[in-house]
PDB file of C-alpha atoms in Angstrom:
ATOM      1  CA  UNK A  25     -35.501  -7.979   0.715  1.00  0.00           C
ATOM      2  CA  UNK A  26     -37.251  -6.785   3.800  1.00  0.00           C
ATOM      3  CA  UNK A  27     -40.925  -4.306   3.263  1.00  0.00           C
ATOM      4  CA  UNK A  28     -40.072  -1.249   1.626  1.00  0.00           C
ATOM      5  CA  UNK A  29     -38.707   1.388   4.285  1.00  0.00           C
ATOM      6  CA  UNK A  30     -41.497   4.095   4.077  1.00  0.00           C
ATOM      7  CA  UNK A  31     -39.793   5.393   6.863  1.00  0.00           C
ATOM      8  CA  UNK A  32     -36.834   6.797   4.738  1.00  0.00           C
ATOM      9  CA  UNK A  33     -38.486  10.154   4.313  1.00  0.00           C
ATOM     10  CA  UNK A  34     -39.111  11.017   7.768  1.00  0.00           C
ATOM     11  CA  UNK A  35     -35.654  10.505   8.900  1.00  0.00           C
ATOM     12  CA  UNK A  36     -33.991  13.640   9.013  1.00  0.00           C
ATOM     13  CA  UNK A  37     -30.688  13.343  10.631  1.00  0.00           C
ATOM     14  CA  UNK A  38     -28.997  10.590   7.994  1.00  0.00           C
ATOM     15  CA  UNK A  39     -29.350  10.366   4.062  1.00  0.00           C
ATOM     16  CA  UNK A  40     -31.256   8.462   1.913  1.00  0.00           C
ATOM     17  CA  UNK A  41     -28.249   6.981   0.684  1.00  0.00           C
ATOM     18  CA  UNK A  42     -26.921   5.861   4.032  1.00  0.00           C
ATOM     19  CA  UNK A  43     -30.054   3.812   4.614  1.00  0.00           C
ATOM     20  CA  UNK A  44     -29.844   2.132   1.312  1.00  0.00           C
ATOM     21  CA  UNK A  45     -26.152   1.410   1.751  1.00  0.00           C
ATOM     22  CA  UNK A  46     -26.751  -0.174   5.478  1.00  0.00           C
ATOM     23  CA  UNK A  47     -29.803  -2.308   4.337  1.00  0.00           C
ATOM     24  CA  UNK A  48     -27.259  -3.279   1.559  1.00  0.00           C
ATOM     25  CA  UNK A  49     -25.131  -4.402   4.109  1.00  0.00           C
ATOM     26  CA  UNK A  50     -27.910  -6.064   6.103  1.00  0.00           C
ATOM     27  CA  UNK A  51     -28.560  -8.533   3.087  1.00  0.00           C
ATOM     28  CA  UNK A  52     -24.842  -9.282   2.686  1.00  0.00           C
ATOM     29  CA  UNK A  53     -24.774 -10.215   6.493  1.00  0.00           C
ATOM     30  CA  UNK A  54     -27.840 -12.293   5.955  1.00  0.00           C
ATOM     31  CA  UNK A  55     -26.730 -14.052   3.145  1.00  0.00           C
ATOM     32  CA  UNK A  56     -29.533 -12.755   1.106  1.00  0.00           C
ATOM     33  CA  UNK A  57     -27.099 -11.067  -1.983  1.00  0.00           C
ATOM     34  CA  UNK A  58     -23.532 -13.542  -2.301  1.00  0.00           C
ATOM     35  CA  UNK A  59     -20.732 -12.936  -4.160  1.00  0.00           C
ATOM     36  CA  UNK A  60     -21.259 -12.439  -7.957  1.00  0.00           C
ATOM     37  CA  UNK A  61     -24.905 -11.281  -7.362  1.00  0.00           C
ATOM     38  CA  UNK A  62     -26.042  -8.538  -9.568  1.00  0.00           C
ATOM     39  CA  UNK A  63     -27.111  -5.517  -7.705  1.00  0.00           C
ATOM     40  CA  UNK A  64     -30.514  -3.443  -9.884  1.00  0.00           C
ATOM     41  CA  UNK A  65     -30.526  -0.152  -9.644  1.00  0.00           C
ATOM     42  CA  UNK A  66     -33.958   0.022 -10.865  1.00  0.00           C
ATOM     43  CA  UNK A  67     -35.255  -2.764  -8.697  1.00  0.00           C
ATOM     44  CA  UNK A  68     -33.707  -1.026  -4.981  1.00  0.00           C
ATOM     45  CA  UNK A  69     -34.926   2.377  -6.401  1.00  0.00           C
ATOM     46  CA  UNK A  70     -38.419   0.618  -6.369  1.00  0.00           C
ATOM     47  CA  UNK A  71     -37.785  -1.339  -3.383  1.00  0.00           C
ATOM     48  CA  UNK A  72     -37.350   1.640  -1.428  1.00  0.00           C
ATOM     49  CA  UNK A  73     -39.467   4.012  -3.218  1.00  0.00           C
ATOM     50  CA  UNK A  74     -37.173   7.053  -3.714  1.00  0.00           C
ATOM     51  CA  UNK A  75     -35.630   7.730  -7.192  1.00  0.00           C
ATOM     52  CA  UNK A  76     -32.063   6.620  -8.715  1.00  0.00           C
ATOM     53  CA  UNK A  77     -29.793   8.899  -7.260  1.00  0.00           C
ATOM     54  CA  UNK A  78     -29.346   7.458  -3.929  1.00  0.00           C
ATOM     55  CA  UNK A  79     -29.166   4.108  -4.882  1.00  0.00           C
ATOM     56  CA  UNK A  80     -26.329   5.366  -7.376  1.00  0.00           C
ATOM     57  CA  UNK A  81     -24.490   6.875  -4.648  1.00  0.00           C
ATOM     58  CA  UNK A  82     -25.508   4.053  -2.286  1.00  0.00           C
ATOM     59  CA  UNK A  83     -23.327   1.590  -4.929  1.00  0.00           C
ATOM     60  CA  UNK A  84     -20.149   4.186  -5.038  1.00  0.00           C
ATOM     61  CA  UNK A  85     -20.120   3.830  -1.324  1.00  0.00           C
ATOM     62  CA  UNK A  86     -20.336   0.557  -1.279  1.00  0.00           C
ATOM     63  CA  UNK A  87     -17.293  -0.023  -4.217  1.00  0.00           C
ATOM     64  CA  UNK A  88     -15.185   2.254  -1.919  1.00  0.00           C
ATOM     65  CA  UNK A  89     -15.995  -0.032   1.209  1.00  0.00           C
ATOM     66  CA  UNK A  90     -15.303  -3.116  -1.105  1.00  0.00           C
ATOM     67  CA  UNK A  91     -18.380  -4.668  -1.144  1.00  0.00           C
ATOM     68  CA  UNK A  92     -19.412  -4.335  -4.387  1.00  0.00           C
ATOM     69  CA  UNK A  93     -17.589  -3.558  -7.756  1.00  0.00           C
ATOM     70  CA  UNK A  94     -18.876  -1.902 -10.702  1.00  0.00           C
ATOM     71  CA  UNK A  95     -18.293  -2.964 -14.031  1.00  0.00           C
ATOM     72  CA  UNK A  96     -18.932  -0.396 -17.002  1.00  0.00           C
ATOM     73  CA  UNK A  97     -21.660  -1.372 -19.278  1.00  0.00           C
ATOM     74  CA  UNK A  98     -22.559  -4.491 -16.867  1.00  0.00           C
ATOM     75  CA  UNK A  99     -23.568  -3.295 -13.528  1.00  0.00           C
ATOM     76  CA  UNK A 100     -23.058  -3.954 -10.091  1.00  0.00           C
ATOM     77  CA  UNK A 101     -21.697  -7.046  -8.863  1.00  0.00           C
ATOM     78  CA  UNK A 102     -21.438  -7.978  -4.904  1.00  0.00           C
ATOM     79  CA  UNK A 103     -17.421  -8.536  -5.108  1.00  0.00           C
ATOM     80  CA  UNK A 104     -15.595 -12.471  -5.001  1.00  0.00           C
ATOM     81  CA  UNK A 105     -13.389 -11.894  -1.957  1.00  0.00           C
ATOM     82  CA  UNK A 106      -9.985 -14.101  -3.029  1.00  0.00           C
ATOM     83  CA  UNK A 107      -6.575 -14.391  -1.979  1.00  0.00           C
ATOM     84  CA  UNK A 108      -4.292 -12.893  -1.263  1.00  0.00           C
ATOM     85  CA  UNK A 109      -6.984 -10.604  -0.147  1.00  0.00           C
ATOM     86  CA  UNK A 110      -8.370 -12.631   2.088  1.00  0.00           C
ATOM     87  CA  UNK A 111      -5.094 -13.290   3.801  1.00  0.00           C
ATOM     88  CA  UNK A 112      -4.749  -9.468   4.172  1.00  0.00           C
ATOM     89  CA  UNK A 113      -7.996  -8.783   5.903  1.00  0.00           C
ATOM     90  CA  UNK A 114      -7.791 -11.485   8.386  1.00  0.00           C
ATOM     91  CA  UNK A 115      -3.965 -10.573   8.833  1.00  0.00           C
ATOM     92  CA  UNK A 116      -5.517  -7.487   9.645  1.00  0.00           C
ATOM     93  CA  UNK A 117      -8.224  -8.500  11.878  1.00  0.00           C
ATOM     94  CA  UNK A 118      -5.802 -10.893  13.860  1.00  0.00           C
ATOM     95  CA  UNK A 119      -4.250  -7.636  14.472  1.00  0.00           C
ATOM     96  CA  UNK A 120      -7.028  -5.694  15.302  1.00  0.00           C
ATOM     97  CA  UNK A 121      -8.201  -8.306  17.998  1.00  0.00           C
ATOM     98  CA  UNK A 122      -4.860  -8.164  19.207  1.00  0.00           C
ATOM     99  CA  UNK A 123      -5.053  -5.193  20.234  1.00  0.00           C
ATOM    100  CA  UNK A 124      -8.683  -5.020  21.675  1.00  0.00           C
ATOM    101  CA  UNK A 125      -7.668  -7.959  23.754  1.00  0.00           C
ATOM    102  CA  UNK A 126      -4.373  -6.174  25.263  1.00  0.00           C
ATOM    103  CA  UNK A 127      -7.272  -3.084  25.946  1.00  0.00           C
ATOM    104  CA  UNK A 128      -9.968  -4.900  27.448  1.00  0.00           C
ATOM    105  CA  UNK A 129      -8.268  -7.387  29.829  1.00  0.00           C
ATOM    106  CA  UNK A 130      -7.639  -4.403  32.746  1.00  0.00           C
ATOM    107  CA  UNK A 131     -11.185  -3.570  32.041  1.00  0.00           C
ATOM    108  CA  UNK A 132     -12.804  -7.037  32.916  1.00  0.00           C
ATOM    109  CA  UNK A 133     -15.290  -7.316  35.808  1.00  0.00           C
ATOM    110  CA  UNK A 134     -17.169  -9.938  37.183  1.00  0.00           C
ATOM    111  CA  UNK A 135     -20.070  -8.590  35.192  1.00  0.00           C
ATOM    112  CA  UNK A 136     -18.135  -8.774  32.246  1.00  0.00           C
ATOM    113  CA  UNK A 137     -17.470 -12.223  32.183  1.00  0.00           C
ATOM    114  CA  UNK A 138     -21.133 -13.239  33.271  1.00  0.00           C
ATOM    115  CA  UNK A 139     -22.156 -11.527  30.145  1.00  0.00           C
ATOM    116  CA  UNK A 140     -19.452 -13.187  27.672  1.00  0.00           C
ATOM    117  CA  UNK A 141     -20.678 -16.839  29.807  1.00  0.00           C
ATOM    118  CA  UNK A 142     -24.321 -15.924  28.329  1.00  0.00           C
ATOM    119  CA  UNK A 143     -22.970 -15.260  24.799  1.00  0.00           C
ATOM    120  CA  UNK A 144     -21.015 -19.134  25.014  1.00  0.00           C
ATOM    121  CA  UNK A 145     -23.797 -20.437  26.243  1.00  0.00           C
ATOM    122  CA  UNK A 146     -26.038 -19.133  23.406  1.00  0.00           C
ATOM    123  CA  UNK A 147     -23.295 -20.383  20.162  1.00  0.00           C
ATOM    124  CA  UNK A 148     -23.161 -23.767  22.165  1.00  0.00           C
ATOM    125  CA  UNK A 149     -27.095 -24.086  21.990  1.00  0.00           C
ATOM    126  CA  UNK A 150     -27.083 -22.722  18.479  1.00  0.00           C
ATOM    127  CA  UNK A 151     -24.417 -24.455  17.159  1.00  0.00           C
ATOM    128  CA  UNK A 152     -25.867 -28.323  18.998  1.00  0.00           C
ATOM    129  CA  UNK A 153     -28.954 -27.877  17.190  1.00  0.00           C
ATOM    130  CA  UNK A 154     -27.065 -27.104  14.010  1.00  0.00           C
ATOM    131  CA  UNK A 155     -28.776 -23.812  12.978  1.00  0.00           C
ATOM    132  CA  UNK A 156     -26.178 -22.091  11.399  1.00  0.00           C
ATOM    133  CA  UNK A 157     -28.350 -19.357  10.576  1.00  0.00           C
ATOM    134  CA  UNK A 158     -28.562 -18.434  14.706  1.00  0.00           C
ATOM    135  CA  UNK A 159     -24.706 -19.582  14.755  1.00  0.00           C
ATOM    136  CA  UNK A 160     -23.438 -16.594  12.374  1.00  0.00           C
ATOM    137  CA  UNK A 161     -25.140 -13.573  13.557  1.00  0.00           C
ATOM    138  CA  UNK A 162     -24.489 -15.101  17.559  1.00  0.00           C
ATOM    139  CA  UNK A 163     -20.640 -15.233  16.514  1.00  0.00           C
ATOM    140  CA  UNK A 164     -21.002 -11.652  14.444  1.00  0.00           C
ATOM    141  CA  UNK A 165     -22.158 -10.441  17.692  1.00  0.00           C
ATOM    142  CA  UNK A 166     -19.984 -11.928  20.567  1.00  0.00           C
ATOM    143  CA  UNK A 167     -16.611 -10.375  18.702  1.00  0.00           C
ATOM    144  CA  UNK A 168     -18.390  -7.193  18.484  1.00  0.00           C
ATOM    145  CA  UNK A 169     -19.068  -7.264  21.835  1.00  0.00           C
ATOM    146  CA  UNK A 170     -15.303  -8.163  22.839  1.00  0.00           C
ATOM    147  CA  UNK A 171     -14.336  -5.075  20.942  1.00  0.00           C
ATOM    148  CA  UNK A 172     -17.044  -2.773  21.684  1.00  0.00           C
ATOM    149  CA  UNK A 173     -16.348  -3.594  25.983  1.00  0.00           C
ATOM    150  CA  UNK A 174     -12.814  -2.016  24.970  1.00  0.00           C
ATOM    151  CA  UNK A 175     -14.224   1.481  24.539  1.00  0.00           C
ATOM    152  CA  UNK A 176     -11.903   2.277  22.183  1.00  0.00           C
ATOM    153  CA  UNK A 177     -14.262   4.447  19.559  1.00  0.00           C
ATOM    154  CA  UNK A 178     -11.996   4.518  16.616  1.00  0.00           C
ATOM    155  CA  UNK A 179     -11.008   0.586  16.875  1.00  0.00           C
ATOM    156  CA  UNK A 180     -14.701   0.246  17.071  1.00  0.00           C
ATOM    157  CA  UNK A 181     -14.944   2.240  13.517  1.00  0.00           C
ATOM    158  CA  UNK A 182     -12.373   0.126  11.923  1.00  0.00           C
ATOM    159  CA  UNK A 183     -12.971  -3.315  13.270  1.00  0.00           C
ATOM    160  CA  UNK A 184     -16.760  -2.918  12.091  1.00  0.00           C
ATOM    161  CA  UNK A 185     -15.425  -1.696   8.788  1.00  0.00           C
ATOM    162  CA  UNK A 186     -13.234  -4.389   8.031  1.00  0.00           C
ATOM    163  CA  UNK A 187     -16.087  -7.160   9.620  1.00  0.00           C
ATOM    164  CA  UNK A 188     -18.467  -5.806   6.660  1.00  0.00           C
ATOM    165  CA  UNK A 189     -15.735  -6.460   4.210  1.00  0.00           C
ATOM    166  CA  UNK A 190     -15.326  -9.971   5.681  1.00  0.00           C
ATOM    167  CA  UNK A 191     -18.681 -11.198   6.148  1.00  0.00           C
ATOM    168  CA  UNK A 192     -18.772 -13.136   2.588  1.00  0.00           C
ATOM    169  CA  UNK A 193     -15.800 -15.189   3.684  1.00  0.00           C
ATOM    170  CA  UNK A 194     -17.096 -15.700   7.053  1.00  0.00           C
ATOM    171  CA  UNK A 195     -20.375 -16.745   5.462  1.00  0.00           C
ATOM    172  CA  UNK A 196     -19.004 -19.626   3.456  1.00  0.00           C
ATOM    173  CA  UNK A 197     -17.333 -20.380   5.995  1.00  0.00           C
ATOM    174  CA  UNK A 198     -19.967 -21.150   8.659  1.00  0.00           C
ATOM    175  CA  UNK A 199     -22.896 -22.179   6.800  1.00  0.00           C
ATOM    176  CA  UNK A 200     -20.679 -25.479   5.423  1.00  0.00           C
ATOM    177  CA  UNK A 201     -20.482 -26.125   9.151  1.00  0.00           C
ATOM    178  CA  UNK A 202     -16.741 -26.132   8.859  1.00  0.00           C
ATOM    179  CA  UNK A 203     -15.173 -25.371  12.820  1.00  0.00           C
ATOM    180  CA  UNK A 204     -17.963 -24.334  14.663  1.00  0.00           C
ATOM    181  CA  UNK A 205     -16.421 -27.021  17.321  1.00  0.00           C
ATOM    182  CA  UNK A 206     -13.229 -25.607  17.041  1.00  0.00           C
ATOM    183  CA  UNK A 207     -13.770 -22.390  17.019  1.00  0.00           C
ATOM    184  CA  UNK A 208     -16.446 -22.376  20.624  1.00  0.00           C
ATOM    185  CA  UNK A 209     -13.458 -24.052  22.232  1.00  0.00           C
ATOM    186  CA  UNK A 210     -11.116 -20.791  21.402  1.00  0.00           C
ATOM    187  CA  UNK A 211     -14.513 -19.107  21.940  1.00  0.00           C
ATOM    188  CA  UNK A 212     -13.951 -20.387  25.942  1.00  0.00           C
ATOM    189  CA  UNK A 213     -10.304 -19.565  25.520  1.00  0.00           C
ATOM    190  CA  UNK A 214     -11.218 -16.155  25.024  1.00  0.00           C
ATOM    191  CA  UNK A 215     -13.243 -15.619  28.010  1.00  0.00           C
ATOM    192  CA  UNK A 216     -11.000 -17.635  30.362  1.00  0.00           C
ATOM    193  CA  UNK A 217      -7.754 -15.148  29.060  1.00  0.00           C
ATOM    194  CA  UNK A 218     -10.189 -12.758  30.417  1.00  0.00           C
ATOM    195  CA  UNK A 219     -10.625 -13.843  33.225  1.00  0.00           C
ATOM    196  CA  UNK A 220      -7.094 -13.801  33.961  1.00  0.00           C
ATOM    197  CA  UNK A 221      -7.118 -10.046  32.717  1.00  0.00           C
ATOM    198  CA  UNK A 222      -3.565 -10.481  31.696  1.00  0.00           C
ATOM    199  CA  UNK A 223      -3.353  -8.485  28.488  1.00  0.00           C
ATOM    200  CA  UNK A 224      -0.752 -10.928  27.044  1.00  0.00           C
ATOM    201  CA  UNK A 225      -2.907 -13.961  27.225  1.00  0.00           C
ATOM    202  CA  UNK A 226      -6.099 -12.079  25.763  1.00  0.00           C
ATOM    203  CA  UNK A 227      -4.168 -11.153  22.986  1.00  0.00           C
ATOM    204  CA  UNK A 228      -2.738 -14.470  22.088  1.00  0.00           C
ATOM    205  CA  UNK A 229      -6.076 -16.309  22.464  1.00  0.00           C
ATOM    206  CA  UNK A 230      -7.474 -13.573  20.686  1.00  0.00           C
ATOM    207  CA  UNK A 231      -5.054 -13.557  17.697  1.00  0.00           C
ATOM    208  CA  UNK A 232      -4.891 -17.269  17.653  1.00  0.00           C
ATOM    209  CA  UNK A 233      -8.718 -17.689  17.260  1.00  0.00           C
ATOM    210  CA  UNK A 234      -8.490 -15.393  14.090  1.00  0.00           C
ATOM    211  CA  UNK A 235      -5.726 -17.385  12.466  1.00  0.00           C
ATOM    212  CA  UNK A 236      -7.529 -20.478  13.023  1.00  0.00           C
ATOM    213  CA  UNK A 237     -10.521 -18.808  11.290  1.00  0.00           C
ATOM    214  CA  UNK A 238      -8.344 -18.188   8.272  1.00  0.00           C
ATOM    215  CA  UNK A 239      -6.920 -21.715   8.333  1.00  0.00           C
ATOM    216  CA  UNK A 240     -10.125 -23.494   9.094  1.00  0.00           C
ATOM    217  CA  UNK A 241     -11.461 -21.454   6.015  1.00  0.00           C
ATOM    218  CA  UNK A 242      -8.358 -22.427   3.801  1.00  0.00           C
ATOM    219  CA  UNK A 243      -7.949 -26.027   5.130  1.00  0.00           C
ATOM    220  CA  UNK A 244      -4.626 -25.430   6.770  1.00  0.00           C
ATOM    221  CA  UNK A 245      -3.400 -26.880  10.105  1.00  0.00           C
ATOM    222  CA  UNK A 246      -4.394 -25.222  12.782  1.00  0.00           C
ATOM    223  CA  UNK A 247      -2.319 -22.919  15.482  1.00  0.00           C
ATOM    224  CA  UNK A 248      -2.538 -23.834  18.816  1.00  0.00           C
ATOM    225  CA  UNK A 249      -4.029 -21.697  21.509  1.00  0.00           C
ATOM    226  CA  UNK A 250      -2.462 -19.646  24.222  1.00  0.00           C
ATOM    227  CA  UNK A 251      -1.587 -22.148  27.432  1.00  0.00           C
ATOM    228  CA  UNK A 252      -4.751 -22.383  29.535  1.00  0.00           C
ATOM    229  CA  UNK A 253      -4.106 -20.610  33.199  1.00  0.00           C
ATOM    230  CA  UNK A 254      -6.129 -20.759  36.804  1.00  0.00           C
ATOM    231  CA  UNK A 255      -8.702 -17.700  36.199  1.00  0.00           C
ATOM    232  CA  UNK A 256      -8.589 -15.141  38.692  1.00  0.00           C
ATOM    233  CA  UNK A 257     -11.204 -14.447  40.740  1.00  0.00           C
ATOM    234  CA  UNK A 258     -13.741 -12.345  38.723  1.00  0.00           C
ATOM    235  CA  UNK A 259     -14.821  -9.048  40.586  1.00  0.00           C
TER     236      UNK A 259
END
């Protein structure tokens, strides 16, 4: 875990318990606390220097998000995402990317796409030198950024909910290595449907990319992407 957050006390505008639970989170992401990892109540209490209660309420929080589960008289277990589960959430991410893709296509600009060009470029260099640990948090980021450019504040809310609840799959998923080739070619899909800014083709290369995800994870055969088109010219 990172230093102790001395910082929690002076923070006046979010609880104690909200910190804890996002620096829960933050090890999840990372990959420092997997699936079956007991969580300590004693040991975060510590960590963070404040008593039991907020850590207590920190763990409900995180059992109704689904990140953790709580077993009486045994603890507090990160949760074993399985099927058919895990078919659900990325059923429901496919459809969730959908739909920021049909919203953000009138909204591209020429600025747009230079930025999304500088988030390829940066997977491709992490993902040639094989650092998987650059690869994840780049990817993380560049489908945030897809649905954050949407400005749609309440798909923002849920997207980001249902990425936390993901991330263990996604984990396993990247740090084997599996698709990272595959998936920065629908990565350049993506951004030349944008370039188009036809909501139609966004949306397919979108959805496509997240069922792909799903099959690359499960070892299915893969969907094929959207038909590639002439961009238009970014402005």
């Amino acid at each position: 875990m990172n230093a102790p957050l001395n910082h929690l006390r002076i923070l006046q505008t979010r609880s104690v318990a909200d910190l804890v639970r996002e620096e829960i989170i933050g090890l999840i992401k990372r990959g420092d606390l997997v699936a079956g990892d007991k969580l300590s109540e004693q040991s975060f209490a510590q960590h963070f220097n404040v008593s039991r209660a907020p850590i207590r309420e920190a763990f409900r929080a995180l059992e109704e998000a689904g990140l953790v589960r709580l077993e009486k008289n045994r603890g507090v277990f990160v949760r074993e995402i399985r099927e058919p589960e895990a078919h659900e959430l990325y059923e429901l991410r496919a459809t969730l990317d959908e739909m920021a893709g049909r919203q953000l296509a009138p909204r591209v600009t020429g600025e747009i796409l230079s930025e999304l060009d500088g988030w390829l470029a940066r997977l491709a260099d992490a993902a040639r030198a094989g650092d998987m640990a650059a690869y994840f948090p780049l990817n993380i980021g560049f489908h945030d950024r897809l649905v954050e450019l949407t400005g749609n504040a309440t798909l923002i809310e849920f997207y980001r909910k249902l990425i936390d609840r993901m991330h263990l799959l996604r984990r396993r998923n990247f740090d084997e290595g599996q698709g990272s080739a595959g998936s920065q070619e629908e990565h350049r899909a993506i951004v030349a449907a944008l370039a188009t800014r036809h909501p139609d083709r966004v949306a397919a290369a979108m959805r496509a990319h997240v069922e792909n995800g799903y099959r690359r994870l499960t070892g299915q055969a893969l969907v094929p992407g959207p038909a590639s088109a002439a961009p238009a010219a970014s402005g």
